[in-house]
Short mmCIF file of C-alpha atoms and ligand atoms in Angstrom, two decimals:
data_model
loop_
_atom_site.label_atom_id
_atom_site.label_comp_id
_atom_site.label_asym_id
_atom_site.label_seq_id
_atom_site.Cartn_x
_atom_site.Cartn_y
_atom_site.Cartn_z
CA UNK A 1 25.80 2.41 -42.32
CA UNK A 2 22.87 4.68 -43.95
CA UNK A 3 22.58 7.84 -42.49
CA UNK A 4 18.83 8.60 -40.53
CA UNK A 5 16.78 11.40 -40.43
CA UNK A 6 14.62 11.97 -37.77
CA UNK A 7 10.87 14.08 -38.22
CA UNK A 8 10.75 16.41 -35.16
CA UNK A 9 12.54 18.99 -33.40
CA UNK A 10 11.48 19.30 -29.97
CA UNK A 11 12.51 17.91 -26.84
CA UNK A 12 11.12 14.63 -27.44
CA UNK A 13 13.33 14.86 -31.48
CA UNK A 14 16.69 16.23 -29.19
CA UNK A 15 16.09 12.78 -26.51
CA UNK A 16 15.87 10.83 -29.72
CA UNK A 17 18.84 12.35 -31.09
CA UNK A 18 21.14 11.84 -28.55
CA UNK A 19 19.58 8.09 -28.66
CA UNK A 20 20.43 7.70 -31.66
CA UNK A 21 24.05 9.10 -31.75
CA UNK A 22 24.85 6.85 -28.89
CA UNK A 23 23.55 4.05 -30.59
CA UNK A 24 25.84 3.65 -33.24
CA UNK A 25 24.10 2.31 -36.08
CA UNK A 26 23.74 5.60 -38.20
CA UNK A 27 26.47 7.20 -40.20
CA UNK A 28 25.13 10.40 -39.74
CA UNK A 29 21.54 11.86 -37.78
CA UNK A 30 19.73 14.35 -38.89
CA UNK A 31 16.42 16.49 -37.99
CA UNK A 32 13.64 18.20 -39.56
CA UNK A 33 10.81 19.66 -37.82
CA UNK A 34 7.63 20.96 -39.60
CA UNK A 35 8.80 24.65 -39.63
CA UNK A 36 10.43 25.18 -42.95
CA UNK A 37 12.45 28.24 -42.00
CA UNK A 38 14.38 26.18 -39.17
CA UNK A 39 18.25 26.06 -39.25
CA UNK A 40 21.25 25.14 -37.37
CA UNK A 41 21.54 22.11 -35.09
CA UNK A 42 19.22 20.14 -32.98
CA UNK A 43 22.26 19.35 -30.72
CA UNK A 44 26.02 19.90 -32.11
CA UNK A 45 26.30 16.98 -34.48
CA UNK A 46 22.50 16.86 -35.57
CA UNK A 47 21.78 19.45 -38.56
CA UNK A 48 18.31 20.16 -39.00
CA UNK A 49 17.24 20.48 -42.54
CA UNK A 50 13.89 21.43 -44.29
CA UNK A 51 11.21 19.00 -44.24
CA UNK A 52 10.54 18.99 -48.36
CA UNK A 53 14.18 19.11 -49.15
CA UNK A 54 15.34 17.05 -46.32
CA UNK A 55 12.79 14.08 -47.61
CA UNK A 56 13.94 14.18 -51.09
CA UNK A 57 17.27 14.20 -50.25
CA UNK A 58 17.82 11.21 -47.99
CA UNK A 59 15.42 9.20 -50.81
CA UNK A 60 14.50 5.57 -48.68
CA UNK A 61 17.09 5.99 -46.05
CA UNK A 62 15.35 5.10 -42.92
CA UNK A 63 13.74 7.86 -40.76
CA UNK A 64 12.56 8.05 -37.22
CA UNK A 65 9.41 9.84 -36.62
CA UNK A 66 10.57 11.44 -33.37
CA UNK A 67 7.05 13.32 -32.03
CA UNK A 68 6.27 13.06 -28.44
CA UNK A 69 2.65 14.10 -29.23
CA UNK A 70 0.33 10.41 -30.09
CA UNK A 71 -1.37 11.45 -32.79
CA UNK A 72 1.01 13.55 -34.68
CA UNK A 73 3.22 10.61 -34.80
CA UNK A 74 0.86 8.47 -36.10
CA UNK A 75 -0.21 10.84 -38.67
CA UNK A 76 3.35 11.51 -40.28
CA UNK A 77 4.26 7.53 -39.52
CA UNK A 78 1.37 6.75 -41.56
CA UNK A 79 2.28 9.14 -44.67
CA UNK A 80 5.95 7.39 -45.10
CA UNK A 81 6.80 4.55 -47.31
CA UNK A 82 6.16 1.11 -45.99
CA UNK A 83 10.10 -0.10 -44.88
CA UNK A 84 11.15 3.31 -44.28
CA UNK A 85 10.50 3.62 -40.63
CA UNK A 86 13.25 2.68 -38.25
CA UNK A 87 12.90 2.38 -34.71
CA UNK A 88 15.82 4.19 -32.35
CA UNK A 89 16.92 2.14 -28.94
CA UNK A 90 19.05 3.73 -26.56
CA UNK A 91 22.25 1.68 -25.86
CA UNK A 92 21.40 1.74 -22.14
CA UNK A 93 18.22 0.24 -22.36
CA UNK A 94 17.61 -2.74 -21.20
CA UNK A 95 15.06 -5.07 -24.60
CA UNK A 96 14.72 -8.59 -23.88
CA UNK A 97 15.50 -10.52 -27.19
CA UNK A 98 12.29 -12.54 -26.32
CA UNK A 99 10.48 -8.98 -26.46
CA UNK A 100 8.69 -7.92 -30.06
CA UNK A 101 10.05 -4.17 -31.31
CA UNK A 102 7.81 -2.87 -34.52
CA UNK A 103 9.36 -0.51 -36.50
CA UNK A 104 9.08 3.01 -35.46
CA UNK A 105 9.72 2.68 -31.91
CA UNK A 106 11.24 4.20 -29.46
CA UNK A 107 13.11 3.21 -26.43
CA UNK A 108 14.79 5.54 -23.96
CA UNK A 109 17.73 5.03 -21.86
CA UNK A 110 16.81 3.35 -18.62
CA UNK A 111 13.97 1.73 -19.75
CA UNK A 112 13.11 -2.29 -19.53
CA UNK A 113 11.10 -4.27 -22.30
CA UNK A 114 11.03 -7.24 -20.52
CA UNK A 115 10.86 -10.67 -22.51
CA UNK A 116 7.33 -11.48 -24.20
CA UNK A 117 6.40 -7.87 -23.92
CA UNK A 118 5.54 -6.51 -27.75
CA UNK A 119 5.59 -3.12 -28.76
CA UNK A 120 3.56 -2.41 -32.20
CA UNK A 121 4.27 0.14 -34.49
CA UNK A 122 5.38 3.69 -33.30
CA UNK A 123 5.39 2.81 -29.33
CA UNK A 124 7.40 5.22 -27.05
CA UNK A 125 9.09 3.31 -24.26
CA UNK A 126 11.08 6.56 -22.67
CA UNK A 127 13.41 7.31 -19.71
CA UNK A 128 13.05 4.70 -16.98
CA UNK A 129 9.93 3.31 -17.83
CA UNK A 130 9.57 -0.44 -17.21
CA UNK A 131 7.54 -2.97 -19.28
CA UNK A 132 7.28 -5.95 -18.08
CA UNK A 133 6.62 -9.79 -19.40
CA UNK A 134 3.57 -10.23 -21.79
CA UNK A 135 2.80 -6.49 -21.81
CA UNK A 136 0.94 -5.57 -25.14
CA UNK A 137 1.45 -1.64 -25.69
CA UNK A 138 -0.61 -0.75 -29.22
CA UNK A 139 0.41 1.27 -31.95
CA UNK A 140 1.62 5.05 -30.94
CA UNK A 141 1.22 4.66 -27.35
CA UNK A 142 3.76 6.20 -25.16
CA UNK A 143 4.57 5.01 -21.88
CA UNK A 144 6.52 8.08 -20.23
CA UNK A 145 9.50 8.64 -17.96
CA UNK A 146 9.58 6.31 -14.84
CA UNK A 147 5.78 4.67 -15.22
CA UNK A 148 5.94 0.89 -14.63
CA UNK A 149 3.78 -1.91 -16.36
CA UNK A 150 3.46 -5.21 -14.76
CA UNK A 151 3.26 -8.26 -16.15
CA UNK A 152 0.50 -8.90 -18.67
CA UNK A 153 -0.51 -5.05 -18.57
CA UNK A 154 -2.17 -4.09 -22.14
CA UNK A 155 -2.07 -0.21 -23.42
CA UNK A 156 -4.48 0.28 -26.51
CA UNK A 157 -3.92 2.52 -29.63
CA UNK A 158 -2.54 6.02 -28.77
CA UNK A 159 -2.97 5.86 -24.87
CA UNK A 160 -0.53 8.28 -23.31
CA UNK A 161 0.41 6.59 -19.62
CA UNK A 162 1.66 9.62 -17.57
CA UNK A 163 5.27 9.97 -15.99
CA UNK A 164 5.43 8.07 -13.23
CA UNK A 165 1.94 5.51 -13.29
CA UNK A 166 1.62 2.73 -11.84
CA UNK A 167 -0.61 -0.21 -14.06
CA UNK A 168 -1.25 -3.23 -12.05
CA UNK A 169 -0.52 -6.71 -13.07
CA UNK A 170 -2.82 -7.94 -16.49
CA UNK A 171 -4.94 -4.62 -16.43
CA UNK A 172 -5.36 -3.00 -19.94
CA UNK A 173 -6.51 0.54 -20.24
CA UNK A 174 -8.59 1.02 -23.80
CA UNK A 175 -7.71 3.51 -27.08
CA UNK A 176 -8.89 6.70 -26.00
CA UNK A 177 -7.59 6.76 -22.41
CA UNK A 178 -5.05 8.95 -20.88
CA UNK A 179 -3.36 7.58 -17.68
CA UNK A 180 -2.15 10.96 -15.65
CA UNK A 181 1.05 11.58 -14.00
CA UNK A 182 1.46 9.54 -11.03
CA UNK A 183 -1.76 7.43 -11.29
CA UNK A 184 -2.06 3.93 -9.97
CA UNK A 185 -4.66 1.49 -12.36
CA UNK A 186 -5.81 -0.95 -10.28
CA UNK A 187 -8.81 -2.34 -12.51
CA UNK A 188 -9.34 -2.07 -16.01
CA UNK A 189 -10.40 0.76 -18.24
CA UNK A 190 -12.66 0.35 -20.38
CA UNK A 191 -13.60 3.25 -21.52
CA UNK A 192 -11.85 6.85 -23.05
CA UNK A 193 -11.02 9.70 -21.08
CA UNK A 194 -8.61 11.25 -18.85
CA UNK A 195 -7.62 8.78 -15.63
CA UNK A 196 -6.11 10.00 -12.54
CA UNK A 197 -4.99 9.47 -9.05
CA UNK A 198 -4.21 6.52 -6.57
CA UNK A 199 -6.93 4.22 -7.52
CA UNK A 200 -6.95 5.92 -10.82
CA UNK A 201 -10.38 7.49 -11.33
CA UNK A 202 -11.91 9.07 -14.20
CA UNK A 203 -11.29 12.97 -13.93
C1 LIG B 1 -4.03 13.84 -16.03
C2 LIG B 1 -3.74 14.92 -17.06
C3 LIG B 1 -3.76 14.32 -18.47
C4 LIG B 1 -4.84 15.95 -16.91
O1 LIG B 1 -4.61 17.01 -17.75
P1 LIG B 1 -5.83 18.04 -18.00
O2 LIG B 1 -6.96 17.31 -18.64
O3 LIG B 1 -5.26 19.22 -18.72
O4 LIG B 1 -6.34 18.39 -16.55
P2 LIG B 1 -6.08 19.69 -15.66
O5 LIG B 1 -4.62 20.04 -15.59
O6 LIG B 1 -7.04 20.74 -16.10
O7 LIG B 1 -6.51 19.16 -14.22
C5 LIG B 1 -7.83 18.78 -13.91
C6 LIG B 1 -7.87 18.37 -12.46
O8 LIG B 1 -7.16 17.15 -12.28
C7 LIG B 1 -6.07 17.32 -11.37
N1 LIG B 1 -4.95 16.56 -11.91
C8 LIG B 1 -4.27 16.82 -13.04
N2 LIG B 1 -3.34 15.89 -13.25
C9 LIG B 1 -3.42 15.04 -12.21
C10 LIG B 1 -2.69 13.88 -11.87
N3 LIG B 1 -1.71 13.42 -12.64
N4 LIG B 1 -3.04 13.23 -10.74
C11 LIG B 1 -4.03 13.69 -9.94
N5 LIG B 1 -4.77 14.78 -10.23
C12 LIG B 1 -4.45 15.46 -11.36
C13 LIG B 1 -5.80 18.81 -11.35
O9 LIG B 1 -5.21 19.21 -10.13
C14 LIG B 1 -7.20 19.36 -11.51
O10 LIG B 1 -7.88 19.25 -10.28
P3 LIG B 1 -8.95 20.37 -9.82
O11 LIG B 1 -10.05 20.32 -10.84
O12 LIG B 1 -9.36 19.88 -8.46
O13 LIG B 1 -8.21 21.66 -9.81
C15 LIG B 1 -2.35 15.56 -16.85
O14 LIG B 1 -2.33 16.39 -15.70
C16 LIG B 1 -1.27 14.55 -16.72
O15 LIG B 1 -0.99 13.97 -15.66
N6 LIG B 1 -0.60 14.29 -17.88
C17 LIG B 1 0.50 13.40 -17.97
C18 LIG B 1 1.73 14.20 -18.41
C19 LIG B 1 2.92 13.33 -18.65
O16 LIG B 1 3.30 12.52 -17.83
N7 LIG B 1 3.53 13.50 -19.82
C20 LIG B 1 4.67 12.76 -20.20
C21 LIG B 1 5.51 13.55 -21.15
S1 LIG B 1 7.01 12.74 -21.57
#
């Protein structure tokens, strides 16, 4: 089993971590966040190592971008070696085999990816968060604890949907957009910006 270093070390790098350790498919996991004078362990079990040092070392081993934040995920997703990037699925989540996983993902305990649903490339599923049939959730979105997609729902490019949202059944909600805590998308959104509240609205 290679051994798989993860890029982060905050909460969202510790949630991944303990992902990962319960997954089983790593020899070893590992963490480096961007601060280069960081030491001691994520969580007991995960070292955290030196970005530089920690790269070289592990050579093409496979590494998990683990940054809550869209667009810092993308960016250091996007500077790794095509192949490298893994994608880390907690044990007790629930991934259709009919469902499409890119690499890069990840997928928190608790959460469904229900068959036909497709993540692309660095998609966060996380804790409790359900995706139904046919959803289409674009590259580094993240989907966060306990917000539920119906069927046919589409999330573009780097769309954070808040904890908790509700997305109706075949809406899709454009690159740009951020769905807020709580909100319920009844209709489509077409346009960026920050959407809130129960019809979501544009804040
Ligand atoms: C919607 C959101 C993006 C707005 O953030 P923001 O742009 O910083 O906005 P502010 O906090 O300045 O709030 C602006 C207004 O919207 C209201 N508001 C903020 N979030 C809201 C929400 N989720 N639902 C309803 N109203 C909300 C605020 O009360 C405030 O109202 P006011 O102007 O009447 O005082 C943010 O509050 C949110 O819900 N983020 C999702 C967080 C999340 O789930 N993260 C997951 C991490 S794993």
């Amino acid at each position: 089993m290679p051994n798989l270093l993860l890029l982060g070390a905050g909460g969202h790098a510790c949630v991944v971590a303990d992902a990962a350790l319960r997954q089983g498919a790593w020899s070893a996991v590992s963490a480096s966040g961007a601060d280069a004078a960081v030491s001691g362990e994520l969580l007991p079990g995960v070292p955290q190592q030196v970005r530089a040092a920690a790269l070289t070392a592990h050579g093409m081993q496979p590494v998990h971008v683990a940054i809550g934040d869209n667009a810092a995920r993308r960016r250091e997703s996007l500077a790794l070696p095509k192949g490298q990037l893994v994608s880390v699925v907690h044990p007790q989540a629930s991934v259709s085999p009919h469902a499409q996983v890119a690499p890069g993902c990840f997928i928190a305990a608790q959460a469904v990816v229900a068959p036909r649903a497709s993540l692309a490339l660095g998609a966060i599923v996380n804790h409790g968060a359900v995706v139904d049939h046919d959803c289409q959730i674009a590259a580094f979105a993240h989907i966060a604890p306990g917000a539920t997609l119906a069927g046919g729902v589409s999330v573009g490019a780097g769309v954070l949907v808040g904890a908790g949202a509700r997305l109706l059944p075949g809406v899709s909600v454009c690159a740009g957009a951020t769905v807020g805590a709580g909100a319920v998308v009844t209709e489509n959104i077409a346009e960026p910006g920050t959407y809130a509240g129960v019809p979501a609205r544009r804040l």
